[in-house]
CSV table of C-alpha atoms (C1' of nucleotides) in Angstrom, one decimal:
chain,number,residue,atom,x,y,z
R,1,UNK,CA,-9.5,20.5,-3.3
R,2,UNK,CA,-9.2,21.2,-7.0
R,3,UNK,CA,-5.6,22.1,-6.5
R,4,UNK,CA,-4.1,22.6,-9.9
R,5,UNK,CA,-5.3,20.0,-12.3
R,6,UNK,CA,-8.7,19.5,-13.7
R,7,UNK,CA,-8.9,15.8,-13.1
R,8,UNK,CA,-6.7,12.7,-12.8
R,9,UNK,CA,-4.8,13.0,-16.0
R,10,UNK,CA,-1.0,13.1,-16.0
R,11,UNK,CA,-0.7,12.7,-12.2
R,12,UNK,CA,1.6,10.1,-10.8
R,13,UNK,CA,0.4,7.3,-8.5
R,14,UNK,CA,1.2,9.4,-5.4
R,15,UNK,CA,-0.5,12.6,-6.6
R,16,UNK,CA,-3.7,11.1,-7.8
R,17,UNK,CA,-4.8,9.9,-4.4
R,18,UNK,CA,-3.8,13.2,-2.8
R,19,UNK,CA,-6.3,14.8,-5.1
R,20,UNK,CA,-9.0,12.8,-3.4
R,21,UNK,CA,-7.9,12.7,0.2
R,22,UNK,CA,-5.2,15.2,0.4
R,23,UNK,CA,-6.7,17.4,3.0
R,24,UNK,CA,-6.6,17.4,6.8
R,25,UNK,CA,-10.2,16.4,7.3
R,26,UNK,CA,-10.9,13.7,4.8
R,27,UNK,CA,-8.6,11.2,6.3
R,28,UNK,CA,-9.9,11.9,9.8
R,29,UNK,CA,-13.4,11.3,8.5
R,30,UNK,CA,-12.3,8.0,7.0
R,31,UNK,CA,-10.6,7.1,10.2
R,32,UNK,CA,-13.8,7.8,12.1
R,33,UNK,CA,-15.7,5.7,9.6
R,34,UNK,CA,-13.3,2.8,10.3
R,35,UNK,CA,-14.2,3.3,13.9
R,36,UNK,CA,-17.8,2.8,13.1
R,37,UNK,CA,-19.1,6.3,12.8
R,38,UNK,CA,-21.8,6.6,10.2
R,39,UNK,CA,-23.9,9.7,10.8
R,40,UNK,CA,-23.4,13.3,9.9
R,41,UNK,CA,-23.8,14.4,13.5
R,42,UNK,CA,-21.4,11.7,14.8
R,43,UNK,CA,-18.6,12.9,12.5
R,44,UNK,CA,-19.3,16.5,13.4
R,45,UNK,CA,-19.2,15.8,17.1
R,46,UNK,CA,-16.1,13.6,16.9
R,47,UNK,CA,-14.1,16.0,14.7
R,48,UNK,CA,-15.5,19.3,15.9
R,49,UNK,CA,-15.5,20.8,12.4
R,50,UNK,CA,-18.0,23.2,10.9
R,51,UNK,CA,-21.0,21.6,9.4
R,52,UNK,CA,-20.5,23.2,6.0
R,53,UNK,CA,-17.0,21.9,5.9
R,54,UNK,CA,-18.1,18.4,6.9
R,55,UNK,CA,-20.8,18.6,4.3
R,56,UNK,CA,-18.3,19.6,1.6
R,57,UNK,CA,-15.8,16.9,2.6
R,58,UNK,CA,-18.4,14.2,2.7
R,59,UNK,CA,-19.6,15.3,-0.7
R,60,UNK,CA,-16.1,15.0,-2.0
R,61,UNK,CA,-15.6,11.6,-0.5
R,62,UNK,CA,-18.8,10.5,-2.1
R,63,UNK,CA,-17.8,12.0,-5.4
R,64,UNK,CA,-14.5,10.1,-5.3
R,65,UNK,CA,-16.3,6.8,-4.4
R,66,UNK,CA,-14.5,6.6,-1.1
R,67,UNK,CA,-17.7,6.7,0.9
R,68,UNK,CA,-21.3,6.1,-0.1
R,69,UNK,CA,-24.7,6.8,1.5
R,70,UNK,CA,-27.0,4.0,2.6
R,71,UNK,CA,-30.6,4.7,3.3
R,72,UNK,CA,-30.8,3.9,7.0
R,73,UNK,CA,-29.9,1.3,9.6
R,74,UNK,CA,-31.9,1.9,12.7
R,75,UNK,CA,-35.1,3.1,11.0
R,76,UNK,CA,-34.2,6.8,11.3
R,77,UNK,CA,-35.3,8.8,8.3
R,78,UNK,CA,-31.8,10.0,7.6
R,79,UNK,CA,-29.0,8.5,5.5
R,80,UNK,CA,-25.7,7.2,6.7
R,81,UNK,CA,-22.2,7.4,5.3
R,82,UNK,CA,-20.2,4.2,5.0
R,83,UNK,CA,-16.9,3.3,3.4
R,84,UNK,CA,-16.9,1.7,0.0
R,85,UNK,CA,-14.3,-0.9,-0.9
R,86,UNK,CA,-12.1,1.9,-2.2
R,87,UNK,CA,-12.5,3.6,1.1
R,88,UNK,CA,-11.6,0.5,3.1
R,89,UNK,CA,-8.5,0.3,0.9
R,90,UNK,CA,-7.2,3.2,2.9
R,91,UNK,CA,-6.6,1.1,5.9
R,92,UNK,CA,-2.9,0.5,5.3
R,93,UNK,CA,-2.4,4.1,4.7
R,94,UNK,CA,-4.1,5.0,8.0
R,95,UNK,CA,-2.0,2.4,9.8
R,96,UNK,CA,1.2,3.8,8.2
R,97,UNK,CA,0.2,7.3,9.3
R,98,UNK,CA,-0.6,6.2,12.8
R,99,UNK,CA,2.6,4.3,13.2
R,100,UNK,CA,4.6,7.2,11.9
R,101,UNK,CA,2.8,9.4,14.3
R,102,UNK,CA,3.5,7.1,17.2
R,103,UNK,CA,7.2,6.9,16.3
R,104,UNK,CA,7.8,10.6,16.0
R,105,UNK,CA,5.1,12.7,17.5
R,106,UNK,CA,4.8,11.2,20.9
R,107,UNK,CA,7.2,11.3,23.8
R,108,UNK,CA,8.5,7.8,24.5
R,109,UNK,CA,6.5,7.6,27.7
R,110,UNK,CA,3.5,9.4,26.5
R,111,UNK,CA,0.3,7.5,26.5
R,112,UNK,CA,-1.4,7.0,23.2
R,113,UNK,CA,-4.1,4.8,21.7
R,114,UNK,CA,-2.9,1.4,20.4
R,115,UNK,CA,-4.1,-0.5,17.4
R,116,UNK,CA,-4.6,-4.0,18.6
R,117,UNK,CA,-5.6,-7.4,17.3
R,118,UNK,CA,-9.3,-8.0,18.2
R,119,UNK,CA,-8.6,-11.7,18.7
R,120,UNK,CA,-6.2,-11.3,21.6
R,121,UNK,CA,-5.8,-7.6,22.3
R,122,UNK,CA,-2.1,-7.6,21.4
R,123,UNK,CA,-0.7,-4.7,19.4
R,124,UNK,CA,-0.3,-5.3,15.8
R,125,UNK,CA,3.1,-5.5,14.2
R,126,UNK,CA,4.8,-2.7,12.2
R,127,UNK,CA,3.8,-2.4,8.6
R,128,UNK,CA,6.6,-3.9,6.5
R,129,UNK,CA,7.3,-3.7,2.8
R,130,UNK,CA,8.7,-6.9,1.4
R,131,UNK,CA,10.3,-7.7,-1.9
R,132,UNK,CA,9.2,-10.7,-3.9
R,133,UNK,CA,11.8,-12.8,-2.2
R,134,UNK,CA,10.4,-11.9,1.2
R,135,UNK,CA,13.2,-9.5,2.2
R,136,UNK,CA,12.0,-6.5,4.1
R,137,UNK,CA,13.0,-3.5,2.0
R,138,UNK,CA,13.3,0.2,2.8
R,139,UNK,CA,13.4,3.3,0.6
R,140,UNK,CA,17.0,2.7,-0.2
R,141,UNK,CA,16.3,-0.8,-1.5
R,142,UNK,CA,13.7,0.3,-4.0
R,143,UNK,CA,13.3,2.5,-7.0
R,144,UNK,CA,10.5,3.6,-9.2
R,145,UNK,CA,10.5,2.3,-12.7
R,146,UNK,CA,8.7,4.0,-15.5
R,147,UNK,CA,6.4,1.8,-17.6
R,148,UNK,CA,8.0,0.7,-20.9
R,149,UNK,CA,5.8,3.1,-22.9
R,150,UNK,CA,7.0,6.5,-21.7
R,151,UNK,CA,10.7,6.2,-21.0
R,152,UNK,CA,12.1,9.2,-20.3
R,153,UNK,CA,10.3,12.0,-18.6
R,154,UNK,CA,9.8,12.7,-14.9
R,155,UNK,CA,6.9,12.2,-12.6
R,156,UNK,CA,4.8,10.4,-15.1
J,1,UNK,CA,-1.2,24.4,8.4
J,2,UNK,CA,-2.2,25.5,11.8
J,3,UNK,CA,-5.6,24.2,11.3
J,4,UNK,CA,-7.5,24.3,14.5
J,5,UNK,CA,-5.2,23.5,17.4
J,6,UNK,CA,-2.2,25.5,18.5
J,7,UNK,CA,0.2,22.6,18.8
J,8,UNK,CA,0.3,18.9,19.2
J,9,UNK,CA,-1.7,18.6,22.4
J,10,UNK,CA,-4.8,16.5,22.5
J,11,UNK,CA,-4.5,15.2,19.0
J,12,UNK,CA,-4.7,11.5,18.3
J,13,UNK,CA,-2.0,9.5,16.6
J,14,UNK,CA,-3.6,10.1,13.2
J,15,UNK,CA,-4.2,13.8,13.6
J,16,UNK,CA,-0.8,14.8,14.8
J,17,UNK,CA,1.0,13.7,11.7
J,18,UNK,CA,-1.6,15.4,9.5
J,19,UNK,CA,-0.7,18.6,11.2
J,20,UNK,CA,2.8,18.2,9.8
J,21,UNK,CA,2.2,16.7,6.4
J,22,UNK,CA,-1.5,17.1,5.8
J,23,UNK,CA,-1.4,19.1,2.7
J,24,UNK,CA,-1.1,18.3,-0.9
J,25,UNK,CA,2.4,19.4,-1.5
J,26,UNK,CA,4.4,18.3,1.5
J,27,UNK,CA,4.0,14.6,0.7
J,28,UNK,CA,5.0,15.2,-2.9
J,29,UNK,CA,8.1,17.1,-1.8
J,30,UNK,CA,9.0,14.2,0.5
J,31,UNK,CA,8.4,11.7,-2.3
J,32,UNK,CA,10.7,13.7,-4.6
J,33,UNK,CA,13.2,13.8,-1.8
J,34,UNK,CA,13.1,10.0,-1.7
J,35,UNK,CA,13.7,10.1,-5.4
J,36,UNK,CA,16.9,12.0,-4.7
J,37,UNK,CA,16.0,15.6,-5.3
J,38,UNK,CA,17.7,18.0,-3.0
J,39,UNK,CA,17.7,21.5,-4.4
J,40,UNK,CA,15.0,24.2,-4.3
J,41,UNK,CA,15.0,24.5,-8.0
J,42,UNK,CA,14.8,20.7,-8.5
J,43,UNK,CA,11.7,20.5,-6.4
J,44,UNK,CA,10.1,23.5,-8.1
J,45,UNK,CA,10.7,22.1,-11.5
J,46,UNK,CA,9.5,18.7,-10.6
J,47,UNK,CA,6.3,19.8,-8.9
J,48,UNK,CA,5.6,23.0,-10.8
J,49,UNK,CA,4.4,24.9,-7.8
J,50,UNK,CA,4.9,28.5,-7.0
J,51,UNK,CA,8.2,29.4,-5.3
J,52,UNK,CA,6.6,31.0,-2.3
J,53,UNK,CA,4.6,27.9,-1.6
J,54,UNK,CA,7.6,25.7,-2.0
J,55,UNK,CA,9.4,28.0,0.3
J,56,UNK,CA,6.7,27.8,2.9
J,57,UNK,CA,6.4,24.0,2.6
J,58,UNK,CA,10.1,23.5,2.9
J,59,UNK,CA,10.1,25.8,6.0
J,60,UNK,CA,7.3,23.8,7.5
J,61,UNK,CA,9.0,20.5,6.8
J,62,UNK,CA,12.2,21.8,8.4
J,63,UNK,CA,10.2,23.1,11.4
J,64,UNK,CA,8.7,19.6,11.9
J,65,UNK,CA,12.1,17.9,11.6
J,66,UNK,CA,11.1,16.0,8.5
J,67,UNK,CA,13.8,17.6,6.3
J,68,UNK,CA,16.9,19.4,7.1
J,69,UNK,CA,19.3,21.6,5.2
J,70,UNK,CA,22.9,20.5,4.5
J,71,UNK,CA,25.5,23.1,3.5
J,72,UNK,CA,26.3,21.8,0.0
J,73,UNK,CA,27.3,18.7,-1.9
J,74,UNK,CA,28.8,19.8,-5.2
J,75,UNK,CA,30.5,22.9,-4.0
J,76,UNK,CA,27.7,25.2,-4.9
J,77,UNK,CA,27.2,28.0,-2.4
J,78,UNK,CA,23.6,27.0,-1.8
J,79,UNK,CA,22.1,24.6,0.7
J,80,UNK,CA,20.3,21.4,0.0
J,81,UNK,CA,17.2,19.8,1.5
J,82,UNK,CA,17.4,16.2,2.7
J,83,UNK,CA,15.2,13.9,4.6
J,84,UNK,CA,15.8,13.4,8.3
J,85,UNK,CA,15.3,10.0,9.9
J,86,UNK,CA,11.8,11.2,10.7
J,87,UNK,CA,11.3,12.1,7.1
J,88,UNK,CA,12.6,8.7,5.9
J,89,UNK,CA,10.0,7.2,8.3
J,90,UNK,CA,7.4,8.3,5.9
J,91,UNK,CA,8.4,5.7,3.4
J,92,UNK,CA,5.7,3.1,4.3
J,93,UNK,CA,3.1,5.8,4.2
J,94,UNK,CA,4.1,6.8,0.7
J,95,UNK,CA,4.1,3.2,-0.4
J,96,UNK,CA,0.6,2.8,1.1
J,97,UNK,CA,-0.5,5.9,-0.8
J,98,UNK,CA,1.0,4.7,-4.0
J,99,UNK,CA,-0.5,1.2,-3.7
J,100,UNK,CA,-3.9,2.6,-3.0
J,101,UNK,CA,-3.6,4.9,-5.9
J,102,UNK,CA,-2.6,2.1,-8.2
J,103,UNK,CA,-5.5,0.0,-7.0
J,104,UNK,CA,-8.2,2.6,-7.4
J,105,UNK,CA,-7.1,5.5,-9.6
J,106,UNK,CA,-5.7,3.7,-12.6
J,107,UNK,CA,-7.6,1.8,-15.3
J,108,UNK,CA,-6.5,-1.9,-15.1
J,109,UNK,CA,-4.5,-1.6,-18.3
J,110,UNK,CA,-3.2,1.9,-17.8
J,111,UNK,CA,0.5,2.2,-17.6
J,112,UNK,CA,2.0,3.6,-14.4
J,113,UNK,CA,5.2,3.7,-12.6
J,114,UNK,CA,6.2,0.7,-10.6
J,115,UNK,CA,8.0,0.5,-7.3
J,116,UNK,CA,10.6,-2.2,-7.8
J,117,UNK,CA,13.3,-4.0,-5.8
J,118,UNK,CA,16.7,-2.5,-6.8
J,119,UNK,CA,18.4,-5.9,-6.5
J,120,UNK,CA,16.4,-7.6,-9.2
J,121,UNK,CA,14.0,-5.1,-10.7
J,122,UNK,CA,10.9,-7.1,-9.5
J,123,UNK,CA,7.9,-5.2,-8.2
J,124,UNK,CA,7.7,-5.1,-4.4
J,125,UNK,CA,4.9,-6.9,-2.6
J,126,UNK,CA,1.8,-5.3,-1.2
J,127,UNK,CA,2.1,-3.7,2.2
J,128,UNK,CA,0.7,-6.0,4.8
J,129,UNK,CA,-0.3,-5.5,8.4
J,130,UNK,CA,0.3,-8.5,10.6
J,131,UNK,CA,-0.7,-9.4,14.1
J,132,UNK,CA,1.8,-10.6,16.6
J,133,UNK,CA,1.1,-14.2,15.6
J,134,UNK,CA,1.8,-13.4,12.0
J,135,UNK,CA,-1.8,-13.3,10.7
J,136,UNK,CA,-2.4,-10.7,8.0
J,137,UNK,CA,-5.1,-8.5,9.5
J,138,UNK,CA,-7.4,-5.9,8.0
J,139,UNK,CA,-9.5,-3.1,9.5
J,140,UNK,CA,-12.2,-5.5,10.7
J,141,UNK,CA,-9.7,-7.6,12.7
J,142,UNK,CA,-8.3,-4.7,14.7
J,143,UNK,CA,-9.5,-2.0,17.1
J,144,UNK,CA,-8.0,1.0,18.8
J,145,UNK,CA,-7.4,0.6,22.5
J,146,UNK,CA,-7.2,3.6,24.7
J,147,UNK,CA,-4.3,3.7,27.1
J,148,UNK,CA,-5.1,2.6,30.6
J,149,UNK,CA,-4.9,6.2,31.8
J,150,UNK,CA,-7.7,7.9,30.0
J,151,UNK,CA,-10.5,5.4,29.7
J,152,UNK,CA,-13.3,6.8,28.5
J,153,UNK,CA,-13.4,9.6,26.1
J,154,UNK,CA,-13.2,9.7,22.3
J,155,UNK,CA,-10.3,10.6,20.0
J,156,UNK,CA,-7.7,10.8,22.7
S,1,DC,C1',34.9,47.2,-14.2
S,2,DG,C1',30.1,46.8,-15.8
S,3,DC,C1',26.7,43.7,-17.5
S,4,DT,C1',24.1,39.7,-17.6
S,5,DT,C1',22.5,35.3,-15.8
S,6,DG,C1',20.8,32.0,-12.7
S,7,DA,C1',19.7,30.1,-8.0
S,8,DG,C1',17.1,31.0,-4.1
S,9,DG,C1',14.2,33.1,-2.3
S,10,DT,C1',10.6,37.4,-0.4
S,11,DT,C1',6.8,40.7,-1.3
S,12,DT,C1',2.7,42.1,-3.3
S,13,DT,C1',-1.7,41.2,-4.7
S,14,DA,C1',-5.7,38.5,-6.0
S,15,DA,C1',-8.4,34.4,-5.8
S,16,DT,C1',-9.8,30.5,-3.1
S,17,DT,C1',-10.8,28.2,1.1
S,18,DT,C1',-12.1,28.1,5.9
S,19,DG,C1',-15.1,28.4,9.6
S,20,DC,C1',-18.4,30.7,12.4
S,21,DA,C1',-23.1,31.8,12.8
S,22,DA,C1',-27.5,32.1,11.3
S,23,DC,C1',-31.1,30.0,8.9
S,24,DC,C1',-34.1,26.3,6.8
S,25,DG,C1',-37.0,22.1,6.3
S,26,DA,C1',-38.3,17.9,7.9
S,27,DT,C1',-39.4,14.8,11.6
S,28,DA,C1',-40.2,13.7,16.2
S,29,DT,C1',-41.7,15.1,21.0
S,30,DA,C1',-44.3,17.6,24.7
Y,1,DT,C1',-49.4,24.2,19.0
Y,2,DA,C1',-44.8,24.8,20.7
Y,3,DT,C1',-40.2,23.0,20.6
Y,4,DA,C1',-36.3,20.4,19.9
Y,5,DT,C1',-33.2,17.6,17.1
Y,6,DC,C1',-31.1,16.0,12.8
Y,7,DG,C1',-29.1,17.2,8.6
Y,8,DG,C1',-27.9,20.2,6.2
Y,9,DT,C1',-27.4,25.2,3.2
Y,10,DT,C1',-26.3,30.2,2.9
Y,11,DG,C1',-23.8,34.6,4.2
Y,12,DC,C1',-20.0,36.7,5.3
Y,13,DA,C1',-15.5,37.8,7.5
Y,14,DA,C1',-11.0,36.0,8.1
Y,15,DA,C1',-7.3,33.2,6.9
Y,16,DT,C1',-4.8,30.6,3.4
Y,17,DT,C1',-3.1,29.7,-1.2
Y,18,DA,C1',-1.2,30.8,-5.3
Y,19,DA,C1',0.7,33.8,-9.5
Y,20,DA,C1',3.6,37.1,-10.6
Y,21,DA,C1',6.8,40.5,-9.8
Y,22,DC,C1',10.6,41.8,-7.5
Y,23,DC,C1',15.0,41.4,-4.7
Y,24,DT,C1',19.8,39.6,-3.4
Y,25,DC,C1',23.8,37.4,-3.9
Y,26,DA,C1',27.4,35.1,-6.4
Y,27,DA,C1',29.4,33.7,-10.7
Y,28,DG,C1',30.6,34.3,-15.7
Y,29,DC,C1',32.4,37.1,-19.1
Y,30,DG,C1',33.8,40.8,-22.4
DNA sequence: CGCTTGAGGTTTTAATTTGCAACCGATATA
DNA sequence: TATATCGGTTGCAAATTAAAACCTCAAGCG
């Protein structure tokens, strides 16, 4: 955290998010939250990280509005950590990460968990980026365009 | 790097990729590579990071097969760094990160770079996850399914 | 030739982060 | 009253990160 820049100013659309979730653990916490985990102890058991680190990461996620605490759920006197809308917005990113991992980090025959459609248990499709006209586009079909204001400098 | 586990074993499909690109800089380097940067000095100038860190990150990206060095391009005696197929596979992830950043890290009226279709200059669509039947699905419509082999333990 | 310059790093060193372990406070539980 | 469990915080040693200085090689040039 707090890598080089004080806050969000002058960071591009890729770098700003990284300031919030750009470490190993944060995304795993978010993933566990998507899987329904809510309690401090649940995250700790699932991830096996030190409590002070989990504490710091949760604080950071709260500070960035990615998770929030809710008073209780089952009457216990403790609070729980749940994703905000901003946090739930990370779903496509997690899917992209998972699909990339499946593509390149597993042997072809190696067993791994599958993301499936709840309705029928079938695996989901691949994430696809489409242009306005519906074409599936890759990196080579796209470019980044600076906003009219600040033409020309880099990594705005 | 080398966070807690020696190598890839027993890491889920989300954690394994994070072992390779789970730090602030690596993804930014990859993004710059998508933007056409190839030389050590180009990356350093663009990202403004210390040379030893860039060196370490590039080495790591090479070790993970995300980038590779090619002997030259313009006759200079130095090597260049280009994305492998595995590295190019990160495109959807970068798009997901960018779109999330645009959604939640910019004021509605704040200018930011746009990812556009090269053919016509129009912005690309949003990334969408679809089920086999074509339905757009969100987190709440999906679940992770363990492979038949190892039913029941967590985070396999 | 001898000097400088720039690319592409490595080494040194200091600051930051990490993670283990111990502790703490509050609530249950025996 | 003991004791255990949850949800943390605090110390402290070890590892990681980063800034700056240094090194090497090749080219340019006077």
